[in-house]
């Protein structure tokens, strides 16, 4: 253990200088102690410093900037006082949900604005007041040009996943937006990697920033079994099919370096009879959403993805990451394989290398300080023969820095593993009422202090539904039912399941009977 983590382990949330209302929300959510990035960044941000956080999703970075941001806000001032810029709508929604749960006991309005949803309802939400706006870059620009959003009072600015904004070509727009914010603002920039344009942006737009770097390997790599497959370029697809069949993953992400490579691999795997979907930047936002949803909902087992496209994907039951193309840096390697082995589960990462890439692999091995042995079929493995178990519904994540300790439990739970054939299981039809609505079940009701108004609010704010898309809301004692339009039912589940309402997480699912 490094000196840094020993030091941060001693810190508790109550030592960080957060207000009682924020502390109460953290207690109710169940965070026991701050993650390393939180322990480092929260005091700096509370002290008014600019912060560069080099940390990826999964490190607790949202609370690291979110908690001090909420504490900075003045609820009695109706102006937009803080903005969070995100590269994708998935991240925008995820951040908004997290911030709302942290703001549970504050009188703070947090509005999400992102592309692909009606701009009018977002304009209306802004008109009725927003202390914080969480936005994708394009939609924020659009709302500014329509004069629905002014940033003259936005003195707390967060750039989340800045490197992805760069990759997606948004950096100039980000700079334009930064120029519209007051010069005396406080800026926090989070990025998994720090390529030169991001460093330049920090030099130009930040004031004497404190840099906090959290190496993701302390969080993830220990829990991941890593192997490599040496194979000539021409034989890669066939070898991949062998590996996938032998490993029989519950869900796997297959990484390619380029969009063209991803498209080609998807086609080649489909031609060999595998059930696979691809996620890359050439697809429309609608198609990307559909693919992500299918993967998150377990309707697709294999996902071919490029690094950029996979960033917004926060799925915690990926059992395998396969680097079909070796990543071009050790940072990317760690970033990719961090998609598996989430929340204390074991995962496997298998990297394909052509003979002339063996040197790149050696570099990764030495940077990551992990043993990456040659891949063997699962039945030939002596020590690591147990597959990861399936996720239990409603399971709470372990505290972030305790994750590797949970490994012991993994080994004992092997009986739970269900064998799933490689072809897709037929999907059960979603039951609709005669007027085309779909009934959703929510696991909380009046006994948990939930009212019809709360649910209508959650449907509108959390799942971005219009009033007309909600047919019925019924709150019973221990659970509730809502009926929503058939074509937004899956999205509603996706957006609301696991989100927090009145202090605790709710489960939302399609009512099957
Ligand atoms: P993030 O990196 O912000 O996307 O957070 C990753 C996950 O860690 C989210 O599900 C958070 O709710 C959770 N999380 C954040 N901070 C903590 C903490 N201090 N203890 C336990 N879980 C946390």
PDB file of N, CA and C in Angstrom, residues 133-204:
ATOM      1  N   UNK A 133     -26.445  23.363 -13.767  1.00  0.00           N
ATOM      2  CA  UNK A 133     -26.828  22.772 -15.046  1.00  0.00           C
ATOM      3  C   UNK A 133     -25.766  21.746 -15.416  1.00  0.00           C
ATOM      4  N   UNK A 134     -26.213  20.510 -15.608  1.00  0.00           N
ATOM      5  CA  UNK A 134     -25.316  19.452 -16.063  1.00  0.00           C
ATOM      6  C   UNK A 134     -25.626  19.270 -17.547  1.00  0.00           C
ATOM      7  N   UNK A 135     -24.618  19.351 -18.394  1.00  0.00           N
ATOM      8  CA  UNK A 135     -24.924  19.457 -19.824  1.00  0.00           C
ATOM      9  C   UNK A 135     -23.937  18.708 -20.691  1.00  0.00           C
ATOM     10  N   UNK A 136     -24.434  18.279 -21.841  1.00  0.00           N
ATOM     11  CA  UNK A 136     -23.499  17.882 -22.887  1.00  0.00           C
ATOM     12  C   UNK A 136     -23.111  19.174 -23.611  1.00  0.00           C
ATOM     13  N   UNK A 137     -21.952  19.122 -24.246  1.00  0.00           N
ATOM     14  CA  UNK A 137     -21.386  20.363 -24.778  1.00  0.00           C
ATOM     15  C   UNK A 137     -22.296  20.982 -25.850  1.00  0.00           C
ATOM     16  N   UNK A 138     -22.720  20.157 -26.794  1.00  0.00           N
ATOM     17  CA  UNK A 138     -23.514  20.673 -27.909  1.00  0.00           C
ATOM     18  C   UNK A 138     -24.814  21.305 -27.441  1.00  0.00           C
ATOM     19  N   UNK A 139     -25.498  20.638 -26.517  1.00  0.00           N
ATOM     20  CA  UNK A 139     -26.789  21.166 -26.075  1.00  0.00           C
ATOM     21  C   UNK A 139     -26.600  22.448 -25.263  1.00  0.00           C
ATOM     22  N   UNK A 140     -25.517  22.509 -24.507  1.00  0.00           N
ATOM     23  CA  UNK A 140     -25.295  23.746 -23.753  1.00  0.00           C
ATOM     24  C   UNK A 140     -25.065  24.910 -24.725  1.00  0.00           C
ATOM     25  N   UNK A 141     -24.281  24.655 -25.751  1.00  0.00           N
ATOM     26  CA  UNK A 141     -24.010  25.712 -26.746  1.00  0.00           C
ATOM     27  C   UNK A 141     -25.319  26.194 -27.362  1.00  0.00           C
ATOM     28  N   UNK A 142     -26.146  25.221 -27.707  1.00  0.00           N
ATOM     29  CA  UNK A 142     -27.429  25.509 -28.334  1.00  0.00           C
ATOM     30  C   UNK A 142     -28.304  26.376 -27.416  1.00  0.00           C
ATOM     31  N   UNK A 143     -28.362  25.989 -26.148  1.00  0.00           N
ATOM     32  CA  UNK A 143     -29.212  26.734 -25.205  1.00  0.00           C
ATOM     33  C   UNK A 143     -28.664  28.138 -24.950  1.00  0.00           C
ATOM     34  N   UNK A 144     -27.351  28.263 -25.003  1.00  0.00           N
ATOM     35  CA  UNK A 144     -26.762  29.601 -24.831  1.00  0.00           C
ATOM     36  C   UNK A 144     -27.133  30.464 -26.036  1.00  0.00           C
ATOM     37  N   UNK A 145     -27.024  29.875 -27.237  1.00  0.00           N
ATOM     38  CA  UNK A 145     -27.314  30.698 -28.425  1.00  0.00           C
ATOM     39  C   UNK A 145     -28.801  31.052 -28.507  1.00  0.00           C
ATOM     40  N   UNK A 146     -29.650  30.242 -27.894  1.00  0.00           N
ATOM     41  CA  UNK A 146     -31.082  30.591 -27.861  1.00  0.00           C
ATOM     42  C   UNK A 146     -31.410  31.483 -26.655  1.00  0.00           C
ATOM     43  N   UNK A 147     -30.408  31.885 -25.966  1.00  0.00           N
ATOM     44  CA  UNK A 147     -30.548  32.754 -24.776  1.00  0.00           C
ATOM     45  C   UNK A 147     -31.388  32.110 -23.661  1.00  0.00           C
ATOM     46  N   UNK A 148     -31.407  30.802 -23.638  1.00  0.00           N
ATOM     47  CA  UNK A 148     -32.123  30.128 -22.547  1.00  0.00           C
ATOM     48  C   UNK A 148     -31.205  29.900 -21.361  1.00  0.00           C
ATOM     49  N   UNK A 149     -29.933  30.123 -21.579  1.00  0.00           N
ATOM     50  CA  UNK A 149     -28.968  29.863 -20.515  1.00  0.00           C
ATOM     51  C   UNK A 149     -27.908  30.959 -20.532  1.00  0.00           C
ATOM     52  N   UNK A 150     -27.695  31.581 -19.387  1.00  0.00           N
ATOM     53  CA  UNK A 150     -26.578  32.539 -19.296  1.00  0.00           C
ATOM     54  C   UNK A 150     -25.622  32.070 -18.207  1.00  0.00           C
ATOM     55  N   UNK A 151     -24.352  32.311 -18.463  1.00  0.00           N
ATOM     56  CA  UNK A 151     -23.343  31.758 -17.566  1.00  0.00           C
ATOM     57  C   UNK A 151     -22.631  32.838 -16.755  1.00  0.00           C
ATOM     58  N   UNK A 152     -23.215  34.030 -16.722  1.00  0.00           N
ATOM     59  CA  UNK A 152     -22.510  35.139 -16.072  1.00  0.00           C
ATOM     60  C   UNK A 152     -22.325  34.926 -14.571  1.00  0.00           C
ATOM     61  N   UNK A 153     -23.117  34.018 -13.986  1.00  0.00           N
ATOM     62  CA  UNK A 153     -22.946  33.778 -12.547  1.00  0.00           C
ATOM     63  C   UNK A 153     -22.373  32.382 -12.280  1.00  0.00           C
ATOM     64  N   UNK A 154     -21.955  31.687 -13.340  1.00  0.00           N
ATOM     65  CA  UNK A 154     -21.467  30.300 -13.169  1.00  0.00           C
ATOM     66  C   UNK A 154     -20.023  30.336 -12.676  1.00  0.00           C
ATOM     67  N   UNK A 155     -19.870  30.360 -11.382  1.00  0.00           N
ATOM     68  CA  UNK A 155     -18.529  30.513 -10.798  1.00  0.00           C
ATOM     69  C   UNK A 155     -17.929  29.180 -10.349  1.00  0.00           C
ATOM     70  N   UNK A 156     -18.655  28.111 -10.553  1.00  0.00           N
ATOM     71  CA  UNK A 156     -18.104  26.786 -10.241  1.00  0.00           C
ATOM     72  C   UNK A 156     -18.295  25.933 -11.495  1.00  0.00           C
ATOM     73  N   UNK A 157     -17.194  25.588 -12.119  1.00  0.00           N
ATOM     74  CA  UNK A 157     -17.277  24.918 -13.418  1.00  0.00           C
ATOM     75  C   UNK A 157     -16.549  23.581 -13.346  1.00  0.00           C
ATOM     76  N   UNK A 158     -17.227  22.543 -13.812  1.00  0.00           N
ATOM     77  CA  UNK A 158     -16.598  21.220 -13.824  1.00  0.00           C
ATOM     78  C   UNK A 158     -16.536  20.704 -15.261  1.00  0.00           C
ATOM     79  N   UNK A 159     -15.380  20.245 -15.659  1.00  0.00           N
ATOM     80  CA  UNK A 159     -15.254  19.556 -16.953  1.00  0.00           C
ATOM     81  C   UNK A 159     -15.047  18.089 -16.620  1.00  0.00           C
ATOM     82  N   UNK A 160     -16.030  17.280 -16.940  1.00  0.00           N
ATOM     83  CA  UNK A 160     -15.943  15.864 -16.578  1.00  0.00           C
ATOM     84  C   UNK A 160     -15.540  15.054 -17.802  1.00  0.00           C
ATOM     85  N   UNK A 161     -14.604  14.146 -17.629  1.00  0.00           N
ATOM     86  CA  UNK A 161     -14.066  13.335 -18.737  1.00  0.00           C
ATOM     87  C   UNK A 161     -13.608  14.219 -19.878  1.00  0.00           C
ATOM     88  N   UNK A 162     -12.707  15.144 -19.530  1.00  0.00           N
ATOM     89  CA  UNK A 162     -12.229  16.122 -20.508  1.00  0.00           C
ATOM     90  C   UNK A 162     -11.564  15.441 -21.708  1.00  0.00           C
ATOM     91  N   UNK A 163     -10.862  14.344 -21.453  1.00  0.00           N
ATOM     92  CA  UNK A 163     -10.185  13.701 -22.590  1.00  0.00           C
ATOM     93  C   UNK A 163     -11.183  13.135 -23.586  1.00  0.00           C
ATOM     94  N   UNK A 164     -12.312  12.735 -23.082  1.00  0.00           N
ATOM     95  CA  UNK A 164     -13.304  12.236 -24.038  1.00  0.00           C
ATOM     96  C   UNK A 164     -13.920  13.392 -24.833  1.00  0.00           C
ATOM     97  N   UNK A 165     -14.092  14.540 -24.182  1.00  0.00           N
ATOM     98  CA  UNK A 165     -14.596  15.703 -24.912  1.00  0.00           C
ATOM     99  C   UNK A 165     -13.615  16.053 -26.029  1.00  0.00           C
ATOM    100  N   UNK A 166     -12.337  15.889 -25.714  1.00  0.00           N
ATOM    101  CA  UNK A 166     -11.316  16.151 -26.733  1.00  0.00           C
ATOM    102  C   UNK A 166     -11.460  15.149 -27.882  1.00  0.00           C
ATOM    103  N   UNK A 167     -11.544  13.865 -27.539  1.00  0.00           N
ATOM    104  CA  UNK A 167     -11.659  12.830 -28.564  1.00  0.00           C
ATOM    105  C   UNK A 167     -12.882  13.036 -29.447  1.00  0.00           C
ATOM    106  N   UNK A 168     -13.933  13.555 -28.866  1.00  0.00           N
ATOM    107  CA  UNK A 168     -15.161  13.734 -29.643  1.00  0.00           C
ATOM    108  C   UNK A 168     -15.171  15.072 -30.383  1.00  0.00           C
ATOM    109  N   UNK A 169     -14.097  15.813 -30.270  1.00  0.00           N
ATOM    110  CA  UNK A 169     -13.979  17.055 -31.034  1.00  0.00           C
ATOM    111  C   UNK A 169     -14.685  18.248 -30.410  1.00  0.00           C
ATOM    112  N   UNK A 170     -14.903  18.210 -29.101  1.00  0.00           N
ATOM    113  CA  UNK A 170     -15.661  19.300 -28.462  1.00  0.00           C
ATOM    114  C   UNK A 170     -14.783  20.354 -27.816  1.00  0.00           C
ATOM    115  N   UNK A 171     -13.472  20.201 -27.916  1.00  0.00           N
ATOM    116  CA  UNK A 171     -12.641  21.006 -27.027  1.00  0.00           C
ATOM    117  C   UNK A 171     -12.762  22.506 -27.323  1.00  0.00           C
ATOM    118  N   UNK A 172     -12.915  22.848 -28.597  1.00  0.00           N
ATOM    119  CA  UNK A 172     -13.047  24.289 -28.900  1.00  0.00           C
ATOM    120  C   UNK A 172     -14.350  24.846 -28.337  1.00  0.00           C
ATOM    121  N   UNK A 173     -15.382  24.058 -28.408  1.00  0.00           N
ATOM    122  CA  UNK A 173     -16.655  24.506 -27.818  1.00  0.00           C
ATOM    123  C   UNK A 173     -16.526  24.647 -26.305  1.00  0.00           C
ATOM    124  N   UNK A 174     -15.795  23.729 -25.703  1.00  0.00           N
ATOM    125  CA  UNK A 174     -15.595  23.815 -24.253  1.00  0.00           C
ATOM    126  C   UNK A 174     -14.879  25.127 -23.928  1.00  0.00           C
ATOM    127  N   UNK A 175     -13.882  25.445 -24.741  1.00  0.00           N
ATOM    128  CA  UNK A 175     -13.152  26.694 -24.493  1.00  0.00           C
ATOM    129  C   UNK A 175     -14.068  27.900 -24.637  1.00  0.00           C
ATOM    130  N   UNK A 176     -14.914  27.862 -25.648  1.00  0.00           N
ATOM    131  CA  UNK A 176     -15.855  28.980 -25.837  1.00  0.00           C
ATOM    132  C   UNK A 176     -16.762  29.136 -24.620  1.00  0.00           C
ATOM    133  N   UNK A 177     -17.233  28.007 -24.130  1.00  0.00           N
ATOM    134  CA  UNK A 177     -18.124  28.047 -22.961  1.00  0.00           C
ATOM    135  C   UNK A 177     -17.362  28.596 -21.747  1.00  0.00           C
ATOM    136  N   UNK A 178     -16.119  28.154 -21.588  1.00  0.00           N
ATOM    137  CA  UNK A 178     -15.332  28.640 -20.441  1.00  0.00           C
ATOM    138  C   UNK A 178     -15.158  30.157 -20.495  1.00  0.00           C
ATOM    139  N   UNK A 179     -15.004  30.681 -21.729  1.00  0.00           N
ATOM    140  CA  UNK A 179     -14.820  32.142 -21.857  1.00  0.00           C
ATOM    141  C   UNK A 179     -16.079  32.901 -21.445  1.00  0.00           C
ATOM    142  N   UNK A 180     -17.221  32.254 -21.471  1.00  0.00           N
ATOM    143  CA  UNK A 180     -18.468  32.931 -21.098  1.00  0.00           C
ATOM    144  C   UNK A 180     -18.673  32.943 -19.581  1.00  0.00           C
ATOM    145  N   UNK A 181     -17.894  32.138 -18.874  1.00  0.00           N
ATOM    146  CA  UNK A 181     -18.059  32.093 -17.412  1.00  0.00           C
ATOM    147  C   UNK A 181     -17.204  33.198 -16.794  1.00  0.00           C
ATOM    148  N   UNK A 182     -17.565  33.637 -15.596  1.00  0.00           N
ATOM    149  CA  UNK A 182     -16.796  34.724 -14.978  1.00  0.00           C
ATOM    150  C   UNK A 182     -15.329  34.333 -14.802  1.00  0.00           C
ATOM    151  N   UNK A 183     -14.447  35.301 -14.914  1.00  0.00           N
ATOM    152  CA  UNK A 183     -13.029  34.954 -14.831  1.00  0.00           C
ATOM    153  C   UNK A 183     -12.630  34.557 -13.398  1.00  0.00           C
ATOM    154  N   UNK A 184     -13.368  35.013 -12.436  1.00  0.00           N
ATOM    155  CA  UNK A 184     -13.040  34.642 -11.049  1.00  0.00           C
ATOM    156  C   UNK A 184     -13.616  33.306 -10.643  1.00  0.00           C
ATOM    157  N   UNK A 185     -13.906  32.476 -11.600  1.00  0.00           N
ATOM    158  CA  UNK A 185     -14.572  31.193 -11.266  1.00  0.00           C
ATOM    159  C   UNK A 185     -13.569  30.192 -10.687  1.00  0.00           C
ATOM    160  N   UNK A 186     -14.141  29.121 -10.145  1.00  0.00           N
ATOM    161  CA  UNK A 186     -13.335  27.971  -9.712  1.00  0.00           C
ATOM    162  C   UNK A 186     -13.573  26.846 -10.723  1.00  0.00           C
ATOM    163  N   UNK A 187     -12.519  26.216 -11.154  1.00  0.00           N
ATOM    164  CA  UNK A 187     -12.678  25.201 -12.202  1.00  0.00           C
ATOM    165  C   UNK A 187     -12.101  23.862 -11.742  1.00  0.00           C
ATOM    166  N   UNK A 188     -12.866  22.807 -11.968  1.00  0.00           N
ATOM    167  CA  UNK A 188     -12.370  21.453 -11.687  1.00  0.00           C
ATOM    168  C   UNK A 188     -12.383  20.681 -12.995  1.00  0.00           C
ATOM    169  N   UNK A 189     -11.289  20.015 -13.276  1.00  0.00           N
ATOM    170  CA  UNK A 189     -11.196  19.267 -14.533  1.00  0.00           C
ATOM    171  C   UNK A 189     -10.873  17.818 -14.203  1.00  0.00           C
ATOM    172  N   UNK A 190     -11.716  16.908 -14.691  1.00  0.00           N
ATOM    173  CA  UNK A 190     -11.457  15.486 -14.468  1.00  0.00           C
ATOM    174  C   UNK A 190     -11.200  14.810 -15.805  1.00  0.00           C
ATOM    175  N   UNK A 191     -10.210  13.969 -15.817  1.00  0.00           N
ATOM    176  CA  UNK A 191      -9.825  13.329 -17.065  1.00  0.00           C
ATOM    177  C   UNK A 191      -9.065  12.054 -16.716  1.00  0.00           C
ATOM    178  N   UNK A 192      -9.337  10.983 -17.446  1.00  0.00           N
ATOM    179  CA  UNK A 192      -8.622   9.735 -17.143  1.00  0.00           C
ATOM    180  C   UNK A 192      -7.173   9.847 -17.624  1.00  0.00           C
ATOM    181  N   UNK A 193      -6.987  10.538 -18.742  1.00  0.00           N
ATOM    182  CA  UNK A 193      -5.639  10.715 -19.288  1.00  0.00           C
ATOM    183  C   UNK A 193      -5.415  12.210 -19.485  1.00  0.00           C
ATOM    184  N   UNK A 194      -4.156  12.604 -19.654  1.00  0.00           N
ATOM    185  CA  UNK A 194      -3.865  14.036 -19.797  1.00  0.00           C
ATOM    186  C   UNK A 194      -3.095  14.302 -21.095  1.00  0.00           C
ATOM    187  N   UNK A 195      -3.741  14.129 -22.237  1.00  0.00           N
ATOM    188  CA  UNK A 195      -3.037  14.424 -23.488  1.00  0.00           C
ATOM    189  C   UNK A 195      -2.718  15.929 -23.574  1.00  0.00           C
ATOM    190  N   UNK A 196      -1.733  16.302 -24.428  1.00  0.00           N
ATOM    191  CA  UNK A 196      -1.283  17.702 -24.472  1.00  0.00           C
ATOM    192  C   UNK A 196      -2.404  18.746 -24.622  1.00  0.00           C
ATOM    193  N   UNK A 197      -3.426  18.547 -25.491  1.00  0.00           N
ATOM    194  CA  UNK A 197      -4.436  19.603 -25.602  1.00  0.00           C
ATOM    195  C   UNK A 197      -5.185  19.848 -24.280  1.00  0.00           C
ATOM    196  N   UNK A 198      -5.314  18.804 -23.463  1.00  0.00           N
ATOM    197  CA  UNK A 198      -6.003  18.986 -22.178  1.00  0.00           C
ATOM    198  C   UNK A 198      -5.077  19.745 -21.217  1.00  0.00           C
ATOM    199  N   UNK A 199      -3.790  19.417 -21.290  1.00  0.00           N
ATOM    200  CA  UNK A 199      -2.831  20.162 -20.444  1.00  0.00           C
ATOM    201  C   UNK A 199      -2.862  21.633 -20.831  1.00  0.00           C
ATOM    202  N   UNK A 200      -2.913  21.895 -22.155  1.00  0.00           N
ATOM    203  CA  UNK A 200      -2.925  23.295 -22.612  1.00  0.00           C
ATOM    204  C   UNK A 200      -4.188  24.006 -22.129  1.00  0.00           C
ATOM    205  N   UNK A 201      -5.309  23.295 -22.225  1.00  0.00           N
ATOM    206  CA  UNK A 201      -6.568  23.883 -21.766  1.00  0.00           C
ATOM    207  C   UNK A 201      -6.469  24.238 -20.276  1.00  0.00           C
ATOM    208  N   UNK A 202      -5.879  23.328 -19.518  1.00  0.00           N
ATOM    209  CA  UNK A 202      -5.731  23.587 -18.075  1.00  0.00           C
ATOM    210  C   UNK A 202      -4.826  24.799 -17.856  1.00  0.00           C
ATOM    211  N   UNK A 203      -3.731  24.877 -18.631  1.00  0.00           N
ATOM    212  CA  UNK A 203      -2.815  26.025 -18.471  1.00  0.00           C
ATOM    213  C   UNK A 203      -3.513  27.336 -18.784  1.00  0.00           C
ATOM    214  N   UNK A 204      -4.375  27.323 -19.801  1.00  0.00           N
ATOM    215  CA  UNK A 204      -5.006  28.572 -20.239  1.00  0.00           C
ATOM    216  C   UNK A 204      -6.171  28.974 -19.343  1.00  0.00           C
TER     217      UNK A 204
END
